[in-house]
CSV table of C-alpha atoms in Angstrom, one decimal:
chain,number,residue,atom,x,y,z
A,97,ARG,CA,4.1,1.2,26.4
A,98,ARG,CA,2.6,3.7,28.9
A,99,MET,CA,6.1,5.7,28.6
A,100,ASP,CA,5.8,5.7,24.9
A,101,TRP,CA,2.9,7.4,24.6
A,102,TRP,CA,3.9,9.9,28.2
A,103,ASN,CA,7.5,11.0,25.3
A,104,HIS,CA,5.4,10.7,22.9
A,105,LYS,CA,1.8,12.6,22.6
A,106,PRO,CA,-0.3,13.1,19.9
A,107,HIS,CA,-0.5,17.0,18.6
A,108,LEU,CA,-3.8,19.1,20.1
A,109,PRO,CA,-6.3,20.5,17.8
A,110,PHE,CA,-5.2,23.1,16.0
A,111,GLN,CA,-7.7,26.0,17.1
A,112,LEU,CA,-5.4,25.1,20.4
A,113,GLN,CA,-2.1,24.9,19.3
A,114,ILE,CA,-2.5,28.2,18.0
A,115,MET,CA,-3.6,29.6,21.1
A,116,SER,CA,-0.2,28.1,23.1
A,117,ARG,CA,1.6,30.2,21.1
A,118,SER,CA,3.7,32.4,22.7
A,119,LYS,CA,2.7,36.1,23.1
A,120,ASP,CA,6.4,37.8,23.0
A,121,HIS,CA,7.1,36.5,20.1
A,122,THR,CA,4.3,36.5,17.3
A,123,ARG,CA,0.7,37.5,17.3
A,124,ILE,CA,-2.1,34.9,18.6
A,125,PHE,CA,-4.2,35.7,15.4
A,126,ASP,CA,-1.8,36.1,12.9
A,127,GLU,CA,-3.5,36.0,9.6
A,128,LYS,CA,-0.4,35.0,7.8
A,129,TYR,CA,0.3,32.1,9.7
A,130,ILE,CA,-3.3,30.5,9.7
A,131,TYR,CA,-3.7,31.1,6.0
A,132,ARG,CA,0.5,29.1,5.9
A,133,GLN,CA,-0.9,26.6,7.8
A,134,GLN,CA,-4.6,26.4,6.0
A,135,LEU,CA,-2.7,25.6,2.7
A,136,LEU,CA,0.2,23.2,4.2
A,137,ARG,CA,-3.2,21.1,5.8
A,138,ALA,CA,-5.0,21.0,2.0
A,139,ARG,CA,-1.3,20.4,0.7
A,140,ASN,CA,-1.0,17.3,3.6
A,141,GLU,CA,-4.1,16.0,3.2
A,142,LYS,CA,-3.9,16.2,-1.2
A,143,ARG,CA,-0.4,13.7,-0.5
A,144,LYS,CA,-2.1,12.0,1.4
A,145,GLU,CA,-4.9,11.6,-1.2
A,146,ARG,CA,-2.5,11.2,-3.7
A,147,ARG,CA,-0.8,8.2,-1.4
A,148,ASN,CA,-4.3,6.1,-0.9
A,149,GLU,CA,-4.9,5.6,-4.8
A,150,TYR,CA,-1.2,4.7,-5.4
A,151,GLN,CA,-1.7,1.8,-2.5
A,152,GLU,CA,-4.7,1.1,-4.2
A,153,GLU,CA,-3.5,1.1,-7.1
A,154,ARG,CA,-0.4,-1.1,-6.2
A,155,LYS,CA,-2.3,-3.5,-4.4
A,156,GLN,CA,-4.6,-4.3,-7.9
A,157,PHE,CA,-1.5,-4.7,-9.6
A,158,LYS,CA,-0.3,-6.9,-7.1
A,159,LEU,CA,-2.9,-9.0,-7.1
A,160,GLN,CA,-3.2,-9.1,-11.2
A,161,GLN,CA,0.6,-10.6,-11.1
A,162,LEU,CA,-0.6,-13.2,-8.4
A,163,GLU,CA,-3.9,-14.4,-10.2
A,164,ALA,CA,-1.8,-14.3,-12.8
A,165,LYS,CA,1.1,-16.7,-11.7
A,166,GLN,CA,-1.5,-18.9,-10.3
A,167,ARG,CA,-3.0,-19.5,-13.8
A,168,ARG,CA,0.0,-20.3,-14.6
A,169,HIS,CA,0.5,-22.4,-12.5
A,170,SER,CA,-2.5,-24.5,-12.9
A,171,LYS,CA,-1.6,-25.0,-16.5
A,172,ALA,CA,2.2,-26.2,-15.7
A,173,THR,CA,0.7,-28.4,-13.3
A,174,GLN,CA,-2.4,-30.1,-15.9
A,175,ALA,CA,0.1,-29.9,-18.2
A,176,ILE,CA,2.1,-32.5,-16.2
A,177,GLU,CA,-0.4,-34.8,-14.9
A,178,SER,CA,-1.9,-34.7,-18.5
A,179,LEU,CA,1.6,-35.8,-19.4
A,180,LYS,CA,1.7,-38.8,-16.7
A,181,GLN,CA,-2.0,-39.8,-17.6
A,182,SER,CA,-0.4,-40.4,-20.8
A,183,ARG,CA,2.6,-42.5,-19.9
A,184,ARG,CA,-0.2,-44.3,-18.0
A,185,LEU,CA,-2.4,-45.1,-20.4
A,186,ASP,CA,1.2,-45.8,-22.7
A,187,LEU,CA,-0.2,-43.3,-25.6
A,188,SER,CA,2.6,-41.0,-27.6
A,189,PRO,CA,3.6,-37.9,-26.1
A,190,GLY,CA,2.5,-36.6,-30.2
A,191,LEU,CA,5.2,-37.3,-31.9
A,192,LEU,CA,6.2,-41.1,-32.0
A,193,SER,CA,3.5,-43.7,-33.8
A,194,ALA,CA,0.3,-45.0,-31.3
A,195,GLY,CA,1.2,-48.6,-31.8
A,196,HIS,CA,5.3,-47.4,-30.4
A,197,LYS,CA,5.9,-48.4,-26.9
A,198,MET,CA,7.4,-45.7,-24.5
A,199,LYS,CA,9.9,-46.2,-22.7
A,200,ALA,CA,10.3,-45.1,-19.2
């Protein structure tokens, strides 16, 4: 675990990253570069917000699906239980007359 941290260090803050750029190839405080980085950070932040919103919507959708499945399951279980109880009492399921005995 420590070796993983050693190989994959966290990013430096943006101000330190700018200062650690090579002075031979670029200007340290290049306005064009700083502006592009601001745009990039803003775009990434919007993407992150959209991903979070989508995840919330997806959670709600999954929860609704699960609730609907549980309602269907309970409804089917109740129908089976009522059918079992009606057979125990020798009642007709509706198609036979009340006096007719059902065969088990």
